[in-house]
PDB file of C-alpha atoms and ligand atoms in Angstrom:
ATOM      1  CA  UNK B   1      -0.006   0.005  -0.013  1.00  0.00           C
ATOM      2  CA  UNK B   2       1.184   3.563  -0.633  1.00  0.00           C
ATOM      3  CA  UNK B   3       2.358   5.713   2.241  1.00  0.00           C
ATOM      4  CA  UNK B   4       0.659   9.135   1.875  1.00  0.00           C
ATOM      5  CA  UNK B   5       3.238  11.878   1.449  1.00  0.00           C
ATOM      6  CA  UNK B   6       3.159  15.036   3.536  1.00  0.00           C
ATOM      7  CA  UNK B   7       2.217  18.037   1.432  1.00  0.00           C
ATOM      8  CA  UNK B   8       2.133  21.790   1.930  1.00  0.00           C
ATOM      9  CA  UNK B   9      -0.643  23.968   0.425  1.00  0.00           C
ATOM     10  CA  UNK B  10       0.268  26.764  -2.029  1.00  0.00           C
ATOM     11  CA  UNK B  11      -1.633  29.032  -4.386  1.00  0.00           C
ATOM     12  CA  UNK B  12      -0.730  30.278  -7.858  1.00  0.00           C
ATOM     13  CA  UNK B  13      -2.807  33.136  -9.272  1.00  0.00           C
ATOM     14  CA  UNK B  14      -2.914  34.408 -12.889  1.00  0.00           C
ATOM     15  CA  UNK B  15      -4.732  37.711 -13.570  1.00  0.00           C
ATOM     16  CA  UNK B  16      -6.165  37.502 -17.116  1.00  0.00           C
ATOM     17  CA  UNK B  17      -7.119  40.387 -19.364  1.00  0.00           C
ATOM     18  CA  UNK B  18      -9.421  38.567 -21.800  1.00  0.00           C
ATOM     19  CA  UNK B  19     -10.058  41.429 -24.204  1.00  0.00           C
ATOM     20  CA  UNK B  20      -6.350  42.062 -24.738  1.00  0.00           C
ATOM     21  CA  UNK B  21      -5.572  38.314 -24.583  1.00  0.00           C
ATOM     22  CA  UNK B  22      -2.973  38.907 -21.915  1.00  0.00           C
ATOM     23  CA  UNK B  23      -1.948  37.332 -18.607  1.00  0.00           C
ATOM     24  CA  UNK B  24      -0.052  39.038 -15.782  1.00  0.00           C
ATOM     25  CA  UNK B  25       3.077  37.176 -14.626  1.00  0.00           C
ATOM     26  CA  UNK B  26       5.544  38.186 -11.952  1.00  0.00           C
ATOM     27  CA  UNK B  27       9.341  37.915 -12.147  1.00  0.00           C
ATOM     28  CA  UNK B  28      10.330  36.515  -8.776  1.00  0.00           C
ATOM     29  CA  UNK B  29      13.071  38.757  -7.386  1.00  0.00           C
ATOM     30  CA  UNK B  30      14.209  36.562  -4.466  1.00  0.00           C
ATOM     31  CA  UNK B  31      13.654  33.280  -2.664  1.00  0.00           C
ATOM     32  CA  UNK B  32      12.176  30.083  -4.050  1.00  0.00           C
ATOM     33  CA  UNK B  33      11.695  30.325  -7.834  1.00  0.00           C
ATOM     34  CA  UNK B  34      13.934  33.409  -8.097  1.00  0.00           C
ATOM     35  CA  UNK B  35      14.558  34.690 -11.604  1.00  0.00           C
ATOM     36  CA  UNK B  36      11.495  32.913 -13.029  1.00  0.00           C
ATOM     37  CA  UNK B  37       8.228  34.339 -14.243  1.00  0.00           C
ATOM     38  CA  UNK B  38       5.273  32.755 -12.419  1.00  0.00           C
ATOM     39  CA  UNK B  39       1.832  33.459 -11.145  1.00  0.00           C
ATOM     40  CA  UNK B  40       1.393  35.283  -7.869  1.00  0.00           C
ATOM     41  CA  UNK B  41       0.922  33.240  -4.748  1.00  0.00           C
ATOM     42  CA  UNK B  42       2.485  31.457  -1.885  1.00  0.00           C
ATOM     43  CA  UNK B  43       1.691  29.414   1.188  1.00  0.00           C
ATOM     44  CA  UNK B  44      -1.914  29.103   2.490  1.00  0.00           C
ATOM     45  CA  UNK B  45      -2.146  30.101   6.158  1.00  0.00           C
ATOM     46  CA  UNK B  46      -3.995  28.075   8.823  1.00  0.00           C
ATOM     47  CA  UNK B  47      -6.651  30.791   9.291  1.00  0.00           C
ATOM     48  CA  UNK B  48      -7.759  31.118   5.672  1.00  0.00           C
ATOM     49  CA  UNK B  49      -9.359  29.153   2.853  1.00  0.00           C
ATOM     50  CA  UNK B  50      -7.263  28.375  -0.192  1.00  0.00           C
ATOM     51  CA  UNK B  51      -9.128  30.994  -2.250  1.00  0.00           C
ATOM     52  CA  UNK B  52      -8.621  33.598   0.514  1.00  0.00           C
ATOM     53  CA  UNK B  53      -4.965  32.787   0.559  1.00  0.00           C
ATOM     54  CA  UNK B  54      -4.816  33.169  -3.211  1.00  0.00           C
ATOM     55  CA  UNK B  55      -6.443  36.609  -3.112  1.00  0.00           C
ATOM     56  CA  UNK B  56      -4.237  37.681  -0.194  1.00  0.00           C
ATOM     57  CA  UNK B  57      -1.014  36.721  -1.977  1.00  0.00           C
ATOM     58  CA  UNK B  58      -2.125  38.376  -5.217  1.00  0.00           C
ATOM     59  CA  UNK B  59      -2.781  41.687  -3.402  1.00  0.00           C
ATOM     60  CA  UNK B  60       0.463  41.453  -1.402  1.00  0.00           C
ATOM     61  CA  UNK B  61       2.585  40.667  -4.464  1.00  0.00           C
ATOM     62  CA  UNK B  62       0.917  42.757  -7.188  1.00  0.00           C
ATOM     63  CA  UNK B  63      -1.481  45.207  -5.495  1.00  0.00           C
ATOM     64  CA  UNK B  64      -4.330  43.785  -7.612  1.00  0.00           C
ATOM     65  CA  UNK B  65      -7.512  42.996  -5.720  1.00  0.00           C
ATOM     66  CA  UNK B  66      -9.322  39.951  -7.114  1.00  0.00           C
ATOM     67  CA  UNK B  67     -13.092  40.465  -7.445  1.00  0.00           C
ATOM     68  CA  UNK B  68     -13.686  36.917  -8.651  1.00  0.00           C
ATOM     69  CA  UNK B  69     -11.467  33.912  -9.204  1.00  0.00           C
ATOM     70  CA  UNK B  70     -11.877  30.391 -10.528  1.00  0.00           C
ATOM     71  CA  UNK B  71      -9.669  27.427  -9.757  1.00  0.00           C
ATOM     72  CA  UNK B  72      -8.433  26.072 -13.079  1.00  0.00           C
ATOM     73  CA  UNK B  73      -5.937  23.406 -11.963  1.00  0.00           C
ATOM     74  CA  UNK B  74      -4.139  21.446  -9.298  1.00  0.00           C
ATOM     75  CA  UNK B  75      -0.402  20.812  -9.444  1.00  0.00           C
ATOM     76  CA  UNK B  76       1.532  18.428  -7.216  1.00  0.00           C
ATOM     77  CA  UNK B  77       5.303  18.845  -7.115  1.00  0.00           C
ATOM     78  CA  UNK B  78       7.663  16.255  -5.671  1.00  0.00           C
ATOM     79  CA  UNK B  79      11.433  16.601  -5.184  1.00  0.00           C
ATOM     80  CA  UNK B  80      14.249  14.128  -4.860  1.00  0.00           C
ATOM     81  CA  UNK B  81      15.405  13.872  -1.195  1.00  0.00           C
ATOM     82  CA  UNK B  82      12.433  15.953   0.049  1.00  0.00           C
ATOM     83  CA  UNK B  83       9.556  14.181   1.825  1.00  0.00           C
ATOM     84  CA  UNK B  84       7.166  17.128   1.580  1.00  0.00           C
ATOM     85  CA  UNK B  85       5.292  17.654  -1.698  1.00  0.00           C
ATOM     86  CA  UNK B  86       3.854  20.987  -2.835  1.00  0.00           C
ATOM     87  CA  UNK B  87       0.119  20.957  -3.484  1.00  0.00           C
ATOM     88  CA  UNK B  88      -0.463  24.044  -5.650  1.00  0.00           C
ATOM     89  CA  UNK B  89      -3.980  25.290  -6.380  1.00  0.00           C
ATOM     90  CA  UNK B  90      -4.014  27.303  -9.598  1.00  0.00           C
ATOM     91  CA  UNK B  91      -6.480  30.172 -10.030  1.00  0.00           C
ATOM     92  CA  UNK B  92      -7.452  32.512 -12.895  1.00  0.00           C
ATOM     93  CA  UNK B  93      -8.658  36.010 -11.989  1.00  0.00           C
ATOM     94  CA  UNK B  94     -10.853  37.684 -14.664  1.00  0.00           C
ATOM     95  CA  UNK B  95     -12.174  40.568 -12.555  1.00  0.00           C
ATOM     96  CA  UNK B  96      -9.784  42.611 -10.492  1.00  0.00           C
ATOM     97  CA  UNK B  97      -9.302  46.177  -9.226  1.00  0.00           C
ATOM     98  CA  UNK B  98      -6.196  48.266  -9.025  1.00  0.00           C
ATOM     99  CA  UNK B  99      -3.087  48.579 -11.141  1.00  0.00           C
ATOM    100  CA  UNK B 100      -0.224  46.143 -10.946  1.00  0.00           C
ATOM    101  CA  UNK B 101       2.792  47.399  -9.020  1.00  0.00           C
ATOM    102  CA  UNK B 102       6.184  45.984  -8.322  1.00  0.00           C
ATOM    103  CA  UNK B 103       6.801  44.579  -4.834  1.00  0.00           C
ATOM    104  CA  UNK B 104      10.037  43.531  -3.214  1.00  0.00           C
ATOM    105  CA  UNK B 105       9.079  39.914  -4.199  1.00  0.00           C
ATOM    106  CA  UNK B 106       7.737  40.352  -7.679  1.00  0.00           C
ATOM    107  CA  UNK B 107       8.124  42.489 -10.827  1.00  0.00           C
ATOM    108  CA  UNK B 108       4.782  42.230 -12.716  1.00  0.00           C
ATOM    109  CA  UNK B 109       4.649  42.084 -16.553  1.00  0.00           C
ATOM    110  CA  UNK B 110       1.767  41.424 -18.991  1.00  0.00           C
ATOM    111  CA  UNK B 111       2.258  38.767 -21.662  1.00  0.00           C
ATOM    112  CA  UNK B 112       0.297  37.686 -24.719  1.00  0.00           C
ATOM    113  CA  UNK B 113      -1.298  34.386 -23.592  1.00  0.00           C
ATOM    114  CA  UNK B 114      -0.148  32.804 -26.895  1.00  0.00           C
ATOM    115  CA  UNK B 115       3.424  33.942 -26.414  1.00  0.00           C
ATOM    116  CA  UNK B 116       4.445  33.118 -22.852  1.00  0.00           C
ATOM    117  CA  UNK B 117       8.117  33.298 -21.820  1.00  0.00           C
ATOM    118  CA  UNK B 118       8.404  29.549 -21.077  1.00  0.00           C
ATOM    119  CA  UNK B 119      12.208  29.660 -21.146  1.00  0.00           C
ATOM    120  CA  UNK B 120      11.989  31.950 -18.103  1.00  0.00           C
ATOM    121  CA  UNK B 121       9.293  29.868 -16.343  1.00  0.00           C
ATOM    122  CA  UNK B 122       9.296  26.570 -14.430  1.00  0.00           C
ATOM    123  CA  UNK B 123       9.740  23.543 -16.717  1.00  0.00           C
ATOM    124  CA  UNK B 124       6.210  22.253 -16.054  1.00  0.00           C
ATOM    125  CA  UNK B 125       4.450  25.407 -17.242  1.00  0.00           C
ATOM    126  CA  UNK B 126       4.736  24.764 -20.978  1.00  0.00           C
ATOM    127  CA  UNK B 127       3.111  21.377 -20.354  1.00  0.00           C
ATOM    128  CA  UNK B 128      -0.026  22.562 -18.552  1.00  0.00           C
ATOM    129  CA  UNK B 129      -0.609  26.073 -19.974  1.00  0.00           C
ATOM    130  CA  UNK B 130      -2.256  24.536 -23.110  1.00  0.00           C
ATOM    131  CA  UNK B 131      -5.044  23.264 -20.858  1.00  0.00           C
ATOM    132  CA  UNK B 132      -5.595  26.767 -19.521  1.00  0.00           C
ATOM    133  CA  UNK B 133      -5.800  28.191 -23.040  1.00  0.00           C
ATOM    134  CA  UNK B 134      -8.366  25.510 -23.996  1.00  0.00           C
ATOM    135  CA  UNK B 135     -10.413  26.276 -20.905  1.00  0.00           C
ATOM    136  CA  UNK B 136      -9.853  22.741 -19.590  1.00  0.00           C
ATOM    137  CA  UNK B 137      -9.358  22.070 -15.872  1.00  0.00           C
ATOM    138  CA  UNK B 138      -6.227  19.984 -15.209  1.00  0.00           C
ATOM    139  CA  UNK B 139      -4.404  17.922 -12.590  1.00  0.00           C
ATOM    140  CA  UNK B 140      -0.666  17.506 -12.924  1.00  0.00           C
ATOM    141  CA  UNK B 141       2.011  15.665 -10.921  1.00  0.00           C
ATOM    142  CA  UNK B 142       5.645  16.486 -11.576  1.00  0.00           C
ATOM    143  CA  UNK B 143       8.605  14.761  -9.998  1.00  0.00           C
ATOM    144  CA  UNK B 144      11.604  17.138 -10.092  1.00  0.00           C
ATOM    145  CA  UNK B 145      15.310  16.216  -9.864  1.00  0.00           C
ATOM    146  CA  UNK B 146      17.345  17.760  -7.081  1.00  0.00           C
ATOM    147  CA  UNK B 147      18.344  20.571  -9.475  1.00  0.00           C
ATOM    148  CA  UNK B 148      14.703  21.711  -9.424  1.00  0.00           C
ATOM    149  CA  UNK B 149      14.974  22.206 -13.185  1.00  0.00           C
ATOM    150  CA  UNK B 150      14.662  18.693 -14.616  1.00  0.00           C
ATOM    151  CA  UNK B 151      11.351  16.807 -14.599  1.00  0.00           C
ATOM    152  CA  UNK B 152      12.116  13.141 -14.051  1.00  0.00           C
ATOM    153  CA  UNK B 153       8.482  11.932 -14.290  1.00  0.00           C
ATOM    154  CA  UNK B 154       5.102  13.493 -14.882  1.00  0.00           C
ATOM    155  CA  UNK B 155       1.429  12.673 -14.940  1.00  0.00           C
ATOM    156  CA  UNK B 156      -0.916  15.305 -16.458  1.00  0.00           C
ATOM    157  CA  UNK B 157      -4.462  15.344 -17.729  1.00  0.00           C
ATOM    158  CA  UNK B 158      -7.768  17.184 -18.026  1.00  0.00           C
ATOM    159  CA  UNK B 159     -10.388  16.701 -15.373  1.00  0.00           C
ATOM    160  CA  UNK B 160     -14.147  17.520 -15.372  1.00  0.00           C
ATOM    161  CA  UNK B 161     -14.052  19.185 -11.968  1.00  0.00           C
ATOM    162  CA  UNK B 162     -11.539  19.966  -9.228  1.00  0.00           C
TER     163      UNK B 162
HETATM  164  C1  8WZ T 201       8.529  22.976  -8.259  1.00  0.00           C
HETATM  165  C2  8WZ T 201       7.604  24.077  -8.649  1.00  0.00           C
HETATM  166  C3  8WZ T 201       7.089  24.977  -7.699  1.00  0.00           C
HETATM  167  C4  8WZ T 201       6.226  26.009  -8.081  1.00  0.00           C
HETATM  168  C5  8WZ T 201       5.694  26.932  -7.121  1.00  0.00           C
HETATM  169  C6  8WZ T 201       6.298  27.649  -6.135  1.00  0.00           C
HETATM  170  C7  8WZ T 201       5.326  28.371  -5.444  1.00  0.00           C
HETATM  171  C8  8WZ T 201       4.141  28.074  -6.054  1.00  0.00           C
HETATM  172  O1  8WZ T 201       4.339  27.245  -7.087  1.00  0.00           O
HETATM  173  C9  8WZ T 201       5.902  26.100  -9.416  1.00  0.00           C
HETATM  174  O2  8WZ T 201       5.076  27.024 -10.030  1.00  0.00           O
HETATM  175  C10 8WZ T 201       5.066  26.639 -11.342  1.00  0.00           C
HETATM  176  N1  8WZ T 201       4.386  27.348 -12.283  1.00  0.00           N
HETATM  177  N2  8WZ T 201       5.791  25.551 -11.576  1.00  0.00           N
HETATM  178  C11 8WZ T 201       6.355  25.207 -10.365  1.00  0.00           C
HETATM  179  C12 8WZ T 201       7.216  24.167  -9.992  1.00  0.00           C
END
C-alpha cells in the first residue's frame, strides 16, 4: 500500500485580461523560484481558505484586488530527497481592481497568452498552460530532480471538476 506523502498547500494566481488576450506574470526577485516568471501566490495560512490565501497573496505581491477567481488546476510537485510535496492550487482572475505594481518579491509584466516566456518559467508550465488556453481544468503531478529544473516523471491530464 502507498504511504501518503506530507504536502504543503500553495496558491498560484494568474490575472487574465481577456479582451487584450494577456496574462499578468511576476518575475520573482528573491527566494524560491527566483529569476522565473510565475503566477502570484504562496503558502496558505492556517486561518484562511485556499481561495482567501490566493487573493491575499495576489494583493500582497501585485497590488491587484481579485473580485472573482476560478480554480483552473491542481499541481503536485515532488522533489528528490524531500519528503514534503507541494500541493499548488492554480487560479485565474478575470475581474480585479487596481493597477499592478512591483513589490520587493515580484516584478509584474503582462504577456500575450499565446506567447508566454516559457524559457523563463518553471519547466512544467509549458506542459499545462495549453489546458488553460483551452479552458480545460487539469491535474498535474511532476517529479523534479534535485536541481529543481529537470522533470524526471510526470502525470498530467484534463479533469471535469476539481
Ligand atoms: C517545483 C515548482 C514549484 C512552483 C511553485 C512555487 C510556489 C508556487 O508554485 C511552481 O510554479 C510553477 N508554475 N511551476 C512550479 C514548480
